[in-house]
PDB file of C-alpha atoms in Angstrom:
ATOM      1  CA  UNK A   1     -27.957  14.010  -0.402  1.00  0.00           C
ATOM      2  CA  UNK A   2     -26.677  13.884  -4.098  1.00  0.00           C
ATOM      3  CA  UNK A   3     -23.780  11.658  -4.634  1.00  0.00           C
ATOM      4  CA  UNK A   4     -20.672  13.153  -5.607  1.00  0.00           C
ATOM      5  CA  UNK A   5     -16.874  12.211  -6.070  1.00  0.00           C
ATOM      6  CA  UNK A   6     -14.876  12.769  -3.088  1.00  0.00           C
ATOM      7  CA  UNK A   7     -11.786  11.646  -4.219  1.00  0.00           C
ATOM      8  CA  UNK A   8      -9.718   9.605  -6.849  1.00  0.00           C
ATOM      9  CA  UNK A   9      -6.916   7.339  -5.257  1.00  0.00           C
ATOM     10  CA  UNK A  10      -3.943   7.310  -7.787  1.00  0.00           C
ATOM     11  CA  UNK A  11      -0.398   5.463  -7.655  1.00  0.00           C
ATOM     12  CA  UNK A  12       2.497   7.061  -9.095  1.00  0.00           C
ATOM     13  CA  UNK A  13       5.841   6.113  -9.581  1.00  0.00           C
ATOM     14  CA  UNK A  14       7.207   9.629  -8.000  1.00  0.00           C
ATOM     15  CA  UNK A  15       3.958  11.609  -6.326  1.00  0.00           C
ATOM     16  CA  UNK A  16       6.138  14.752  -5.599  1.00  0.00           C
ATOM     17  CA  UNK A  17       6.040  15.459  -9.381  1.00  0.00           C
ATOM     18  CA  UNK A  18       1.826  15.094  -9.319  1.00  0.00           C
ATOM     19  CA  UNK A  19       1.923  17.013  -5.524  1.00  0.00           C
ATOM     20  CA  UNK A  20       4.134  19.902  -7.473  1.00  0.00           C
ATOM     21  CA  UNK A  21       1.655  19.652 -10.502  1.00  0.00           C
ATOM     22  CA  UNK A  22      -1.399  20.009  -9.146  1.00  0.00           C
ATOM     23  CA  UNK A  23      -0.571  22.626  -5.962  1.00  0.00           C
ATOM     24  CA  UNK A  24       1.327  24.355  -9.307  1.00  0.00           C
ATOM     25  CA  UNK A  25      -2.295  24.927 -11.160  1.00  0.00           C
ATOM     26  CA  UNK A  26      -4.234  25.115  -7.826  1.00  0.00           C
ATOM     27  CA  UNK A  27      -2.400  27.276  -4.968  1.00  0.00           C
ATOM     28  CA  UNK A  28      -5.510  26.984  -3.316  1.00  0.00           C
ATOM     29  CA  UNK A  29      -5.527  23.295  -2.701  1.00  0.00           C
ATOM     30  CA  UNK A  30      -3.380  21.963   0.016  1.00  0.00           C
ATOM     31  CA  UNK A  31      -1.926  18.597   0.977  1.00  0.00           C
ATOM     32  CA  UNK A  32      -4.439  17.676   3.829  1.00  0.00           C
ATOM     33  CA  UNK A  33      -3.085  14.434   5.041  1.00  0.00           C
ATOM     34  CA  UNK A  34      -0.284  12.213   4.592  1.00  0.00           C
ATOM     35  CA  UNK A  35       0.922   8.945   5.625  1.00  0.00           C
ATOM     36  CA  UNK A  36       2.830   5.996   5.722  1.00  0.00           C
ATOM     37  CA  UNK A  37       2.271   2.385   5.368  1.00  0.00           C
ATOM     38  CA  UNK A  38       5.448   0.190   6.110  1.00  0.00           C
ATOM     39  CA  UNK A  39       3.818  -3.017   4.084  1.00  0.00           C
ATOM     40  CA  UNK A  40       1.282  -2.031   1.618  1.00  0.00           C
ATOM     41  CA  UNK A  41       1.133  -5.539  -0.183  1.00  0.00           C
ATOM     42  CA  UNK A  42       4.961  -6.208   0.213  1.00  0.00           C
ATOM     43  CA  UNK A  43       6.096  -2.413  -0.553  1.00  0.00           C
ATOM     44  CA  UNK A  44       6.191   0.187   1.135  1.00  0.00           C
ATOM     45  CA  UNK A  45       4.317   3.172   0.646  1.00  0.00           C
ATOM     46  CA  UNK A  46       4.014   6.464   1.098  1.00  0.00           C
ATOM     47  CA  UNK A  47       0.138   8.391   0.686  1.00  0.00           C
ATOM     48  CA  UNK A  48      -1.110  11.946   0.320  1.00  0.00           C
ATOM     49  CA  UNK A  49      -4.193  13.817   0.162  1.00  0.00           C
ATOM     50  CA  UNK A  50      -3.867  16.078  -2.069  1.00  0.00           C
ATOM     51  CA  UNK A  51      -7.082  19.050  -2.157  1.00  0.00           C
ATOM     52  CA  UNK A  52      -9.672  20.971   0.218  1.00  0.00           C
ATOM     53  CA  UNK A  53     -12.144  20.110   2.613  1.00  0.00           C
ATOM     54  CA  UNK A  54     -14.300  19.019   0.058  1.00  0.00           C
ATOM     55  CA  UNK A  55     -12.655  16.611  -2.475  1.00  0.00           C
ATOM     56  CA  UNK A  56      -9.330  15.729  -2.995  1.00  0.00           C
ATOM     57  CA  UNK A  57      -6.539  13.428  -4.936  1.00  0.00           C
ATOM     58  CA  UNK A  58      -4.887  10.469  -3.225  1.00  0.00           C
ATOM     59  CA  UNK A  59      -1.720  10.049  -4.226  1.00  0.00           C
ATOM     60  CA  UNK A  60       0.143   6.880  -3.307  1.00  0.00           C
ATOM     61  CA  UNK A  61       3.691   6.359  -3.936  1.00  0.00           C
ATOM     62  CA  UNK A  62       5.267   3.234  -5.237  1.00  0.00           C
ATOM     63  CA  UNK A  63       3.717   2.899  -8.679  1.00  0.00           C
ATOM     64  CA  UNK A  64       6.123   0.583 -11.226  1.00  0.00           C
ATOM     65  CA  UNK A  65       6.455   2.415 -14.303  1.00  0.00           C
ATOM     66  CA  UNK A  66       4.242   5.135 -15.807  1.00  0.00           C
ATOM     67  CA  UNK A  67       0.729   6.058 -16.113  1.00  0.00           C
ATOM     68  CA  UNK A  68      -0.502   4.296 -19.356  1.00  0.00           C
ATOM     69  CA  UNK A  69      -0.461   7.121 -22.355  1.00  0.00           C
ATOM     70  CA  UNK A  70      -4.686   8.607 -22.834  1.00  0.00           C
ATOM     71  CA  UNK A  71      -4.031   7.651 -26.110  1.00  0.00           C
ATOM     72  CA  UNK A  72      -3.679   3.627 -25.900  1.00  0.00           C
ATOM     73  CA  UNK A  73      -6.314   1.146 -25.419  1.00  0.00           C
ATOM     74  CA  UNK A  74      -4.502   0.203 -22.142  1.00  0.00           C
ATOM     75  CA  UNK A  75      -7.245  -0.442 -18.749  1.00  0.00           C
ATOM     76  CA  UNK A  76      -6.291   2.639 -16.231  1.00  0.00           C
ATOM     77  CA  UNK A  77      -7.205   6.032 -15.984  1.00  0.00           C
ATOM     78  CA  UNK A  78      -7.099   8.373 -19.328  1.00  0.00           C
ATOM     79  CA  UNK A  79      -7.362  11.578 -17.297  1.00  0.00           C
ATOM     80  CA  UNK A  80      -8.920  13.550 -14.341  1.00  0.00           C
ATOM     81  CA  UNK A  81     -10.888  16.760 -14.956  1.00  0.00           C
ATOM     82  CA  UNK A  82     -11.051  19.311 -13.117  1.00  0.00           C
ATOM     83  CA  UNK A  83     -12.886  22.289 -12.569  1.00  0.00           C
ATOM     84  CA  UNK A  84     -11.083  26.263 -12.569  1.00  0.00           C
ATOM     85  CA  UNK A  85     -12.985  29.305 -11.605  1.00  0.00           C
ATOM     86  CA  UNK A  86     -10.557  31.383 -14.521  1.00  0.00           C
ATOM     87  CA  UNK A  87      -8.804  28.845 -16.881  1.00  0.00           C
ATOM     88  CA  UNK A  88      -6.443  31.238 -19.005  1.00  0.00           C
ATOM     89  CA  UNK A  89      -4.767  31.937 -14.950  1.00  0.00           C
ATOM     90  CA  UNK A  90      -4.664  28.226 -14.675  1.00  0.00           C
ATOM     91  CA  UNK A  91      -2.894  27.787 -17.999  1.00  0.00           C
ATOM     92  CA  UNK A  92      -0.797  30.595 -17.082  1.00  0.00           C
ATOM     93  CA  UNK A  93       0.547  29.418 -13.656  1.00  0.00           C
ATOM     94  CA  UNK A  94       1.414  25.893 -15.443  1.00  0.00           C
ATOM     95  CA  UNK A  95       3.423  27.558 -18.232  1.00  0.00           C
ATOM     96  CA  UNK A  96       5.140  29.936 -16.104  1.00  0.00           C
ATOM     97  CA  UNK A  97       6.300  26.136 -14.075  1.00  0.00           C
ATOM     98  CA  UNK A  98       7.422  25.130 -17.016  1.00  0.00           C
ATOM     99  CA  UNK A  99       4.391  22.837 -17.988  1.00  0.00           C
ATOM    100  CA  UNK A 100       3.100  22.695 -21.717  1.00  0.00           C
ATOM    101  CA  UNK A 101      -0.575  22.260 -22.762  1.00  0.00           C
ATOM    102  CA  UNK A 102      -0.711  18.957 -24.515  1.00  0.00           C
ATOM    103  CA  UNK A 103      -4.166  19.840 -26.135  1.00  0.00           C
ATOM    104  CA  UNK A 104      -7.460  21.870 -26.325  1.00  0.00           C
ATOM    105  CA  UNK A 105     -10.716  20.098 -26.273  1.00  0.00           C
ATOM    106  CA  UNK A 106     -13.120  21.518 -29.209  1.00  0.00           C
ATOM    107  CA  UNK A 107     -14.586  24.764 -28.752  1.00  0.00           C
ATOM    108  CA  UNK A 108     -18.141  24.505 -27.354  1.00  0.00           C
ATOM    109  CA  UNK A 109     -20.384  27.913 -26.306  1.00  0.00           C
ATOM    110  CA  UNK A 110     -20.473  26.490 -22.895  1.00  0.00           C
ATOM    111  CA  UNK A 111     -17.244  25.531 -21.430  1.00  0.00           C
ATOM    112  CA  UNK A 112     -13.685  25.566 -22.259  1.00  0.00           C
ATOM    113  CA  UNK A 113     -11.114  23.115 -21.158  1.00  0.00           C
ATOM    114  CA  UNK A 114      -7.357  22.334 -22.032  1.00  0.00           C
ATOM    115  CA  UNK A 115      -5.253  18.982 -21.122  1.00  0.00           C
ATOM    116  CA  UNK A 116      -1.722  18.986 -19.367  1.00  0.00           C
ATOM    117  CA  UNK A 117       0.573  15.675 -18.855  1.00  0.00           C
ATOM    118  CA  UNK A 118       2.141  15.737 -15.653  1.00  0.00           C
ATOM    119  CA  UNK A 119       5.339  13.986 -14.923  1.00  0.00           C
ATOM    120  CA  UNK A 120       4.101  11.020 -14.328  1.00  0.00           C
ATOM    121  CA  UNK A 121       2.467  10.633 -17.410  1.00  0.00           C
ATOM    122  CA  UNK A 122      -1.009  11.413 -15.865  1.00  0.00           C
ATOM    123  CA  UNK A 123      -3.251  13.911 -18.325  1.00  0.00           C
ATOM    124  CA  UNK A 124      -5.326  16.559 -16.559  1.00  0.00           C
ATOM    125  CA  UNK A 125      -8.508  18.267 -17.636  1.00  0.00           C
ATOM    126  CA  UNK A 126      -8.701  21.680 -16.052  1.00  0.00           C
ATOM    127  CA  UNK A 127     -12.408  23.058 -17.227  1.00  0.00           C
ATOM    128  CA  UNK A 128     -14.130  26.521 -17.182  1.00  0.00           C
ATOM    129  CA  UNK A 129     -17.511  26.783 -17.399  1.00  0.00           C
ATOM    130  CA  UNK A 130     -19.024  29.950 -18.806  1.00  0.00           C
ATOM    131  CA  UNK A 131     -22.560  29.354 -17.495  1.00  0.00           C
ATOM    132  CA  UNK A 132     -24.481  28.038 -14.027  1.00  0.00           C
ATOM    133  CA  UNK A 133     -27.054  26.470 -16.467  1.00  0.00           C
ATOM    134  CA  UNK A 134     -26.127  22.577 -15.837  1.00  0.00           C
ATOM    135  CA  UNK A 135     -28.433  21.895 -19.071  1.00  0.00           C
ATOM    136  CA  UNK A 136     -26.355  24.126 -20.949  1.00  0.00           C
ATOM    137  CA  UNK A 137     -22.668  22.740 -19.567  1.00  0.00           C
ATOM    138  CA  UNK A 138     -23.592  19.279 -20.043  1.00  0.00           C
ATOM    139  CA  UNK A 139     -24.792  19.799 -23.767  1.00  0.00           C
ATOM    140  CA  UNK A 140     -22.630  17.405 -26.043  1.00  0.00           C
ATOM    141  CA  UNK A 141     -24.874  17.986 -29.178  1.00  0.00           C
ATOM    142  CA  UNK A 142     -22.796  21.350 -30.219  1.00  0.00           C
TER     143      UNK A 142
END
């Protein structure tokens, strides 16, 4: 078996706003599990599972503060990417929730992707590929 990523385990200062975000952009994706953990470390916290039976986003409640900005040299996570079957609807349902598009990555033959903040401060990469050729996709030279 090929390894893969499962999931991404992320702690937010308010994970309804990331939970509304990402079930926002992906109706298909559900909140599989949930928890809570009365002393996580001296807090409490609450967890979720955000995704589908393949891969998902766990979302942990309790974070101090925001997610550190993609744009400063600070450790953390700069973004999560994502991959849509029809980007344009995916931009579409996010705008219509009231999201903007922060950016557009640079236009490439093989793939298109655009960049929301949620608001928590964590960027998203949703990404459309317009071919099954992996060679292709993966090409950074263009």
């Amino acid at each position: 078996m090929k390894g893969y990523v499962e999931h991404i385990n992320i702690k937010v200062s308010q994970p309804e706003k990331t939970i509304h975000f990402l079930l926002t952009a992906l109706p298909e994706w559900t909140i599989r599990g949930e928890g809570k953990i009365d002393n996580w470390f001296g807090q409490p916290m609450h967890w979720y599972h955000i995704g589908d039976q393949d891969s998902y986003v766990a979302i942990g409640s309790g974070g101090e503060g925001q997610v550190p900005d993609w744009q400063g040299n600070a450790s953390g996570i700069k973004h999560v990417g994502i991959v849509v079957e029809r980007i344009d609807d995916t931009v579409a349902k996010l705008k219509s929730a009231g999201y903007e598009v922060d950016h557009w990555s640079a236009e490439h033959p093989y793939r298109r992707s655009v960049y929301f903040i949620d608001d928590n401060n964590l960027e998203i990469e949703f990404i459309e590929y317009l071919t099954d050729d992996r060679a292709l996709r993966n090409d950074y030279s263009q």
